[in-house]
Amino acid sequence: ILPKIWYDEEKKGADDLMIPEKDWIKDLVVYQVYPRSFCDSNGDGIGDLPGVLQKLDYLEELGVNAIWLSPVYKSPNDDNGYDIAGYQEIMEEFGTMEDWERLRDDCHRRGMKLIMDLVVNHSSDEHPWFVESSSSRDNDKADYYIWHDPVNGKEPNNWASVFGGSAWEYVPARGQYYLHLFSKKQPDLNWACPALREEIFSMMEWWVDRGVDGFRVDAISYLDKPQDFPDSPLPPQPDGYSMFGSEIAGREGTHAYIRQMGERIFRKRNVFTVGEVSVASTQELLDYVASDRDEFDMAIPFVAPVVEIHTWSPRKMKEDIWEGYRLLKDCGWWARFLSNHDKPRQVSLYGDDKEHWEVSAKMLGMLLHTLPGTPFVYQGEELGMTDVRFDSIQDYDDPDAKNRYHQMLLEGASPEEALDQARLESRDNARTPMQWDASPNGGFTTGTPWLKVNPNYKIINAAAQQGDPHSILSCYKALIALRKAHPALSRGDLERFDLPQDQLFCYRRRYQGEELLVLHNFSGEDCPLPGGLIPSRGKALLSSYDREGGWRPGSTSLRPYESVIFQLSHP
Ligand code: GLC
Ligand code: CA
């Protein structure tokens, strides 16, 4: 029924897409836990490891088989744990190493993998290494960080920190500046120092020895710095400093360090790896994940919320997905995600968190789970959790949002305009506490939550959706189950139909005699289906309109945010 003319390319016959020994990663469905906001077990307002443990039943029922824990290490929490003061210790607020071991064992008992966040571009300034390194110019750890003499009595160059101000901070005891690409409490580690690299590698081995199944590797594109520290050519921000760019990201030296990690740990120990990378194109992404590079299994490209919010469109999303598929289908694998702790809530960004909240949240989930690659679900997306609108900048926590707020005031914006911007971009949108039920604070804590709960928890919460077969949560469960039952979803190739309608996203997945057709309407309006795509055989397996009875046989258009998975043929 599908006219050949619509295919972008002849099928190349590559049924199996990946390196055989790592085949297991194709069957993962990863759930990202942001522990601070997941579940508080002791009423101090902060989510913790015993809280995660309490919710493993929920995760098992959802069907995910891997958990990625955002950092749980000892940290003063300048950047919510992405500033580590003890790599082999657990943050006191989160619990103890025994709690972590219990979590590991309980995950493994349930057949779930445990993936840890690995933050090794920088540490906390409260890490003992930094305390020692900053005490003098000659101590054992003197070269563990990136120190530079003043240039003309000032910072060595014009680089801005991601979170605002200069990327350099002066330390009188050394009469030198240290580099921090992120906050000044996140000094960059000096990967050029062999002793430092050894410390990191042995720390990684230590975790693998303790049963860690994989790493999500944070901000990994910046390990190697150009030793001449050239000025950034980009125009200065209102505070006078310029964001760094390609002079730091993705240098050949960084790739060499990643390959060392691979040789020492990843490959030898069959650990799963996903790198968080800063890339300007999918072509650059390939440098981190193409199988012959021996770097990561898959990558999460970082796109700043401010950029994503203003540049995304269904057309661009389709093109990016296609481009990523085309480039990697014979030599790599994909991390599939729409959300994480650095992004706005997906239903608010890509869907419609008002009139079409439920169907659009389902449609996005259906997109995520029907594309080739390993799906990553971020906590709360399975409930359709939305962005929040706090009343005051004081309610926000994200250092990035606060910096942008102040930059905007410097540029002459009014406090209301700057606050509106924070509402749009703040990473706190993803970090408001998990909405478990309709009790105060959404059942996240019996105390005062560290970040306010989204007031819509009375309507949007897990308990309300658990008993409802047509909830977003039930749709996610069905999707994960479908993926297990239909290898075409985890193993099949992707053939897209190149359509002139931007809002129509249609593709086919095929594997060993099974053929699935997936249709999405990425808009709030009805959208007629081109003749060749009106299904006339097979059966609908899942629909975002299941509450209304699902796919209406004979219909020739898709309703707003309608999404349907058809099985056209089976083996
Ligand atoms: C990554 C993390 C982000 C953090 C930054 C610095 O982008 O995802 O949350 O702020 O690295 O570690
Ligand atoms: Ca707690």
XYZ file of C-alpha atoms and ligand atoms in Angstrom:
584
model
C 0.000 0.000 0.000
C 2.943 2.343 0.442
C 4.119 3.834 -2.832
C 7.810 3.269 -3.258
C 8.345 6.803 -4.376
C 8.025 7.934 -0.744
C 11.063 6.164 0.536
C 14.105 8.281 1.004
C 16.476 5.524 0.205
C 16.496 1.960 -0.918
C 16.662 -0.345 2.037
C 20.284 -1.276 2.519
C 19.572 -4.661 4.061
C 21.359 -3.926 7.329
C 19.033 -5.607 9.776
C 21.424 -5.601 12.684
C 22.861 -2.293 13.518
C 25.431 -2.729 16.255
C 28.560 -4.257 17.626
C 27.543 -7.756 18.738
C 29.198 -7.862 22.185
C 27.295 -4.791 23.291
C 23.993 -6.020 21.945
C 22.372 -5.761 25.374
C 22.328 -1.979 25.234
C 19.691 -2.160 22.490
C 17.239 -3.608 24.971
C 17.634 -0.965 27.641
C 14.987 1.530 28.552
C 16.750 4.006 30.809
C 14.974 6.018 33.483
C 16.793 9.094 34.722
C 16.429 9.783 38.417
C 17.303 13.256 39.650
C 17.635 12.110 43.258
C 17.180 15.482 44.919
C 13.683 15.744 43.459
C 12.560 12.135 43.305
C 11.424 10.981 46.738
C 12.266 12.182 50.226
C 12.228 9.366 52.782
C 12.986 11.333 55.970
C 11.101 14.617 55.709
C 14.066 16.960 55.332
C 12.699 18.167 51.986
C 15.466 16.566 49.947
C 15.045 13.428 47.889
C 17.415 10.627 48.871
C 18.592 7.087 48.125
C 16.159 5.346 50.507
C 13.491 7.332 48.626
C 14.663 5.892 45.316
C 14.667 2.435 46.862
C 11.040 2.907 47.976
C 10.035 3.646 44.406
C 11.700 0.714 42.683
C 8.379 -1.119 42.579
C 6.959 1.819 40.665
C 9.874 1.732 38.216
C 9.686 -2.012 37.786
C 5.992 -1.749 37.059
C 6.701 0.952 34.514
C 8.970 -1.591 32.845
C 12.277 0.271 32.650
C 15.368 -1.881 33.022
C 18.061 0.695 33.758
C 18.314 3.623 36.126
C 20.635 6.537 35.543
C 21.249 8.297 38.823
C 22.242 11.940 38.531
C 25.199 12.553 40.892
C 24.843 11.200 44.418
C 28.420 11.832 45.510
C 29.615 14.042 48.335
C 29.001 17.614 47.249
C 28.342 21.086 48.630
C 25.581 21.303 45.978
C 26.573 24.451 44.227
C 25.282 22.777 41.047
C 23.162 20.053 42.637
C 25.861 17.423 42.867
C 27.579 18.223 39.573
C 30.274 19.661 41.845
C 31.865 16.656 43.524
C 33.872 16.915 46.733
C 34.358 13.164 47.226
C 34.084 10.753 44.300
C 33.975 7.656 46.482
C 31.558 9.007 49.074
C 27.796 9.471 49.102
C 26.270 12.890 49.722
C 25.128 12.967 53.350
C 21.732 14.398 52.439
C 21.176 11.420 50.122
C 22.152 8.715 52.612
C 25.081 6.368 53.056
C 27.180 3.970 51.005
C 25.105 1.167 52.556
C 21.975 2.795 51.123
C 23.657 2.910 47.732
C 24.626 -0.762 48.005
C 21.078 -1.676 48.919
C 19.845 0.231 45.893
C 22.380 -1.503 43.654
C 21.417 -4.932 44.961
C 17.712 -4.275 44.679
C 18.134 -3.001 41.109
C 20.157 -6.055 40.155
C 17.701 -8.396 41.808
C 15.010 -6.897 39.580
C 17.180 -7.162 36.480
C 17.774 -3.430 36.308
C 21.102 -1.880 35.429
C 22.462 0.942 37.544
C 24.148 3.769 35.669
C 26.054 6.452 37.526
C 26.789 10.010 36.483
C 30.505 10.571 36.040
C 31.568 14.197 36.413
C 35.256 14.460 35.644
C 35.664 17.656 33.674
C 35.656 19.448 37.011
C 35.343 18.778 40.723
C 34.122 20.914 43.585
C 36.459 23.564 44.992
C 35.827 21.753 48.277
C 37.417 18.545 46.989
C 40.594 17.830 49.010
C 42.557 17.837 45.726
C 41.589 21.435 45.106
C 42.120 22.500 48.697
C 45.671 21.204 48.439
C 46.252 22.372 44.888
C 45.235 25.932 45.716
C 47.364 26.150 48.857
C 50.693 26.745 47.116
C 52.464 26.425 43.786
C 54.387 23.369 44.882
C 52.380 20.614 46.482
C 51.554 17.089 45.371
C 48.373 18.213 43.666
C 49.728 21.499 42.289
C 48.980 20.434 38.683
C 45.620 18.755 39.287
C 43.801 21.910 38.186
C 44.399 24.497 35.497
C 46.392 27.384 36.928
C 47.555 30.419 35.016
C 49.530 33.545 35.883
C 47.701 36.851 35.548
C 48.070 38.542 32.168
C 48.609 42.295 32.528
C 47.378 41.962 36.084
C 44.071 40.447 34.924
C 42.378 37.206 33.902
C 44.401 35.199 31.363
C 41.713 35.558 28.676
C 38.145 36.653 27.949
C 36.372 33.321 28.508
C 33.009 33.468 30.248
C 31.896 30.760 32.611
C 28.730 28.961 31.516
C 27.043 30.223 34.675
C 28.157 33.842 34.276
C 31.175 36.071 34.894
C 34.759 35.247 34.030
C 35.841 31.607 33.714
C 38.896 32.475 35.827
C 39.117 32.995 39.578
C 42.123 34.447 41.409
C 43.685 32.662 44.391
C 46.064 34.879 46.412
C 47.934 31.917 47.990
C 49.210 30.970 44.520
C 49.120 34.425 42.953
C 47.356 32.677 40.054
C 44.000 32.166 38.448
C 42.273 28.794 38.070
C 39.951 27.926 35.212
C 36.297 27.029 35.792
C 34.147 26.586 32.690
C 31.131 26.203 34.971
C 30.659 27.942 38.350
C 33.642 29.115 40.351
C 32.907 26.286 42.738
C 33.559 23.861 39.844
C 37.281 24.172 39.019
C 38.282 22.291 35.839
C 40.493 19.269 36.378
C 43.789 19.263 34.509
C 43.644 16.212 32.248
C 47.112 17.010 30.931
C 48.433 15.849 34.319
C 49.113 12.072 34.203
C 48.724 11.643 37.973
C 45.270 13.218 37.841
C 44.214 10.908 35.015
C 45.378 7.918 37.051
C 43.267 9.061 40.014
C 40.198 9.327 37.804
C 40.728 5.977 36.109
C 41.231 4.155 39.381
C 38.147 5.856 40.828
C 36.147 4.622 37.824
C 37.501 1.120 38.269
C 36.531 1.244 41.919
C 32.914 1.918 40.983
C 32.862 -0.765 38.324
C 34.266 -3.190 40.899
C 31.312 -2.250 43.101
C 28.868 -3.290 40.427
C 28.123 -0.148 38.459
C 26.796 -1.142 35.023
C 27.468 2.044 33.156
C 28.293 5.715 33.176
C 26.627 8.815 31.848
C 29.687 10.976 31.343
C 29.100 14.643 32.091
C 30.309 17.618 30.032
C 32.922 15.422 28.400
C 33.773 17.551 25.368
C 35.967 19.957 27.293
C 38.662 17.744 28.861
C 41.566 18.971 26.753
C 42.243 22.717 26.793
C 44.376 24.598 24.283
C 47.510 25.321 26.297
C 47.885 28.825 24.834
C 44.395 29.786 26.083
C 43.386 32.014 23.165
C 40.643 34.611 23.557
C 37.204 33.533 22.395
C 36.294 35.238 19.124
C 32.627 35.468 20.149
C 31.134 38.866 21.048
C 31.152 39.720 24.761
C 28.059 39.198 26.896
C 26.678 42.128 28.936
C 29.156 41.388 31.733
C 32.081 41.683 29.296
C 33.111 38.030 28.928
C 32.671 35.792 25.879
C 31.367 32.243 25.754
C 34.007 29.791 24.677
C 33.241 27.613 21.707
C 35.006 25.314 19.299
C 38.392 26.337 20.695
C 37.571 24.071 23.639
C 34.874 21.585 22.593
C 35.798 18.320 20.923
C 39.552 18.722 20.603
C 41.553 15.732 19.399
C 43.199 15.563 22.846
C 39.790 15.122 24.461
C 38.994 12.224 22.151
C 42.311 10.646 23.077
C 41.447 10.861 26.797
C 38.051 9.284 26.160
C 39.717 6.438 24.288
C 42.011 5.920 27.267
C 38.917 5.568 29.469
C 37.655 3.043 26.959
C 40.832 1.006 26.962
C 41.238 1.080 30.711
C 37.646 0.580 31.760
C 34.694 0.673 29.396
C 35.673 -2.007 26.954
C 37.466 -4.281 29.329
C 34.530 -4.354 31.700
C 31.631 -4.283 29.225
C 30.181 -1.144 30.817
C 27.526 0.908 29.133
C 28.554 4.469 28.285
C 26.673 7.540 27.218
C 28.596 10.764 26.830
C 27.056 14.183 27.270
C 28.676 16.044 24.426
C 28.780 19.537 23.065
C 28.654 19.334 19.284
C 27.846 21.716 16.469
C 26.526 18.984 14.140
C 25.599 15.324 13.943
C 28.820 14.825 11.999
C 30.757 15.924 15.105
C 28.639 13.623 17.241
C 29.961 10.754 15.162
C 33.446 11.396 16.496
C 32.217 10.299 19.926
C 30.054 7.342 18.982
C 31.069 5.794 15.665
C 31.972 2.239 16.638
C 35.438 2.336 15.093
C 36.316 5.297 17.330
C 36.138 3.176 20.498
C 34.704 6.007 22.566
C 31.082 5.941 23.765
C 28.187 3.605 23.026
C 25.924 6.580 22.511
C 25.803 10.287 23.165
C 23.479 12.942 24.520
C 24.141 16.178 22.662
C 23.805 19.164 24.954
C 21.696 22.010 23.608
C 21.174 25.027 25.870
C 17.462 25.524 26.720
C 17.657 29.088 25.414
C 18.727 27.762 22.014
C 16.344 24.792 21.928
C 13.302 26.877 22.896
C 13.902 29.380 20.154
C 15.071 27.121 17.353
C 13.161 23.868 17.564
C 10.336 23.023 15.156
C 8.746 19.756 14.080
C 10.554 20.086 10.759
C 13.932 20.590 12.404
C 13.286 17.715 14.784
C 12.442 15.433 11.870
C 15.537 16.487 9.954
C 17.785 15.995 12.980
C 16.358 12.560 13.690
C 16.776 11.545 10.095
C 20.292 12.937 9.811
C 21.318 11.181 13.022
C 19.839 7.941 11.769
C 21.484 8.136 8.365
C 24.923 8.853 9.745
C 24.916 6.220 12.492
C 22.855 3.367 11.131
C 25.820 1.310 10.045
C 28.309 2.378 12.654
C 26.709 3.339 15.927
C 23.699 3.708 18.150
C 21.461 6.461 19.498
C 20.497 7.787 22.897
C 16.855 8.772 22.374
C 15.573 11.473 24.704
C 13.307 14.474 24.762
C 13.899 15.467 28.382
C 16.520 15.596 31.074
C 17.389 17.723 34.111
C 18.781 20.485 31.894
C 15.769 20.903 29.609
C 12.253 22.272 29.866
C 9.523 19.666 30.368
C 8.898 17.979 27.029
C 5.117 18.383 27.010
C 5.515 22.125 27.629
C 8.244 22.539 25.034
C 7.264 20.236 22.181
C 3.643 19.462 22.983
C 0.769 21.412 24.453
C 0.559 21.515 28.251
C -2.979 22.949 28.144
C -5.790 21.909 25.814
C -4.014 18.882 24.351
C -1.936 17.996 27.398
C -2.748 14.306 27.569
C -2.675 13.416 23.881
C 0.423 15.457 23.174
C 2.293 13.931 26.132
C 1.380 10.499 24.786
C 2.405 11.417 21.271
C 5.850 12.494 22.483
C 6.236 9.250 24.400
C 5.219 7.320 21.293
C 7.833 9.161 19.263
C 10.522 8.418 21.838
C 9.830 4.704 22.027
C 9.313 3.969 18.348
C 12.555 5.395 16.968
C 15.769 3.401 16.690
C 17.978 3.872 19.745
C 17.842 3.444 23.494
C 15.001 5.446 25.069
C 15.778 7.666 28.056
C 12.786 8.618 30.186
C 13.288 11.534 32.559
C 11.444 11.326 35.874
C 7.927 12.725 35.628
C 7.697 12.736 31.850
C 5.751 9.481 32.129
C 3.131 11.516 34.031
C 3.173 14.429 31.618
C 4.687 16.753 34.221
C 4.856 20.335 32.963
C 6.984 23.454 33.331
C 6.351 25.538 36.432
C 5.733 29.288 36.779
C 7.169 30.572 40.032
C 6.104 34.014 41.320
C 9.552 35.320 42.110
C 13.167 34.805 41.028
C 13.813 33.829 44.667
C 11.860 30.635 44.075
C 14.331 29.582 41.375
C 17.460 27.646 42.222
C 19.265 26.971 38.927
C 22.509 29.017 38.831
C 22.177 29.231 35.065
C 18.707 30.824 35.311
C 19.854 33.270 37.972
C 22.798 34.304 35.847
C 20.584 34.873 32.794
C 18.188 36.884 34.942
C 20.993 39.210 36.031
C 22.455 39.443 32.525
C 19.018 40.519 31.308
C 18.722 43.190 34.005
C 22.166 44.465 32.958
C 20.901 44.633 29.383
C 18.059 46.870 30.565
C 15.190 44.370 30.780
C 12.561 44.882 33.484
C 12.415 42.419 36.389
C 9.140 41.052 34.966
C 10.688 40.427 31.564
C 13.711 38.760 33.148
C 11.463 36.624 35.347
C 9.447 35.538 32.328
C 12.666 34.465 30.671
C 13.616 32.437 33.747
C 10.203 30.784 33.651
C 10.812 29.761 30.078
C 14.418 28.620 30.304
C 15.174 27.682 33.877
C 16.374 24.151 34.377
C 14.207 24.181 37.509
C 11.295 23.359 35.217
C 12.619 19.822 35.105
C 13.691 19.792 38.723
C 10.497 20.480 40.640
C 9.729 17.496 42.868
C 8.180 14.352 41.484
C 4.390 14.394 41.783
C 3.459 11.138 43.469
C -0.061 11.879 44.719
C -2.507 14.650 45.633
C -1.371 15.001 49.248
C 0.569 18.157 50.281
C 3.767 18.618 48.262
C 2.617 15.927 45.875
C 3.672 13.228 48.330
C 7.312 14.032 47.612
C 8.090 15.026 51.188
C 6.379 15.466 54.538
C 8.605 18.491 55.145
C 9.363 21.594 53.124
C 10.676 20.681 49.668
C 14.059 22.167 48.669
C 12.364 23.479 45.505
C 8.656 24.230 45.375
C 6.351 21.598 43.942
C 4.453 22.473 40.784
C 0.963 23.473 42.038
C -0.643 21.274 39.381
C 0.312 18.169 41.409
C -3.300 17.851 42.559
C -4.257 16.931 39.003
C -1.019 15.576 37.588
C 0.323 12.831 39.816
C 1.271 9.161 39.740
C -1.504 7.919 42.016
C -4.192 9.462 39.800
C -2.716 7.776 36.748
C -1.903 4.374 38.184
C -5.448 3.104 38.190
C -6.386 4.700 34.878
C -5.802 2.498 31.812
C -5.878 5.586 29.575
C -3.405 7.721 31.494
C -0.061 8.926 30.179
C 1.584 6.578 32.656
C -0.365 3.646 31.232
C 0.660 4.708 27.740
C 4.337 4.648 28.776
C 3.876 1.203 30.296
C 2.268 -0.007 27.098
C 5.076 1.486 25.021
C 7.805 -0.160 27.050
C 5.978 -3.482 26.892
C 5.477 -3.044 23.141
C 9.176 -2.478 22.668
C 9.940 -5.742 24.409
C 7.376 -7.647 22.361
C 8.281 -6.168 18.978
C 11.936 -6.371 18.015
C 11.123 -4.157 15.036
C 11.093 -1.309 17.557
C 14.439 -2.108 19.127
C 16.173 -3.683 16.138
C 14.393 -2.620 13.002
C 15.567 -0.155 10.438
C 13.920 3.220 9.935
C 12.323 4.353 6.730
C 10.805 7.748 6.794
C 8.310 9.210 4.405
C 9.498 12.549 3.212
C 6.347 14.628 3.394
C 5.762 18.266 2.582
C 3.615 18.716 5.722
C 6.009 19.797 8.457
C 3.734 18.592 11.228
C 3.350 15.059 9.876
C 5.974 12.635 11.049
C 5.575 9.184 9.507
C 7.939 6.259 9.331
C 8.181 2.547 9.045
C 10.150 0.077 11.160
C 10.944 -3.371 9.766
C 12.679 -6.371 11.166
C 12.611 -10.043 10.250
C 9.270 -10.000 8.550
C 7.528 -7.592 10.916
C 6.496 -4.248 9.587
C 5.275 -1.354 11.720
C 3.961 1.962 10.517
C 4.050 4.958 12.865
C 2.168 8.198 12.265
C 2.344 11.367 14.357
C 0.604 14.692 14.002
C 2.884 17.236 15.621
C 0.278 19.993 15.807
C -2.911 21.154 17.485
C -4.892 20.957 14.240
C -6.378 18.115 12.236
C -4.059 16.983 9.520
C -5.169 15.086 6.398
C -3.098 12.012 5.596
C -1.598 11.675 2.136
C -3.318 8.843 0.270
C -0.455 6.381 0.399
C -0.273 6.600 4.159
C -3.854 5.768 5.007
C -3.545 2.321 6.554
C -5.738 -0.222 4.840
C -4.403 -3.398 6.399
C -2.954 -4.586 9.661
C -4.035 -3.377 13.077
C -3.449 -0.395 15.338
C -1.330 -1.434 18.323
C -1.453 1.829 20.244
C -2.954 5.268 19.845
C -2.614 8.566 21.711
C -6.425 8.744 21.459
C -6.999 5.468 23.307
C -9.282 7.325 25.728
C -11.595 8.034 22.785
C -11.427 4.528 21.447
C -8.175 4.821 19.522
C -7.691 4.793 15.774
C -10.903 5.145 13.805
C -10.688 2.731 10.898
C -11.370 4.472 7.648
C -10.296 7.900 8.818
C -8.228 9.883 6.394
C -6.730 12.404 8.791
C -5.010 12.635 12.148
C -6.544 14.535 15.039
C -4.465 17.082 17.029
C -1.358 15.322 18.334
C -2.736 11.998 17.236
C -0.167 9.283 17.134
C -0.737 5.702 16.031
C 1.409 2.604 15.770
C 0.172 0.099 13.187
C 1.338 -3.407 12.686
C 1.150 -3.884 8.937
C 2.551 -7.360 8.935
C 4.108 -9.785 11.366
C 6.531 -12.645 10.977
C 26.080 18.973 32.500
C 24.980 18.661 33.467
C 24.511 19.941 34.070
C 25.665 20.567 34.818
C 26.890 20.721 33.915
C 28.115 20.969 34.724
O 25.650 19.747 31.449
O 23.967 17.952 32.822
O 23.414 19.753 34.923
O 25.294 21.833 35.282
O 27.151 19.575 33.167
O 28.499 19.804 35.405
Ca 15.669 13.332 52.562
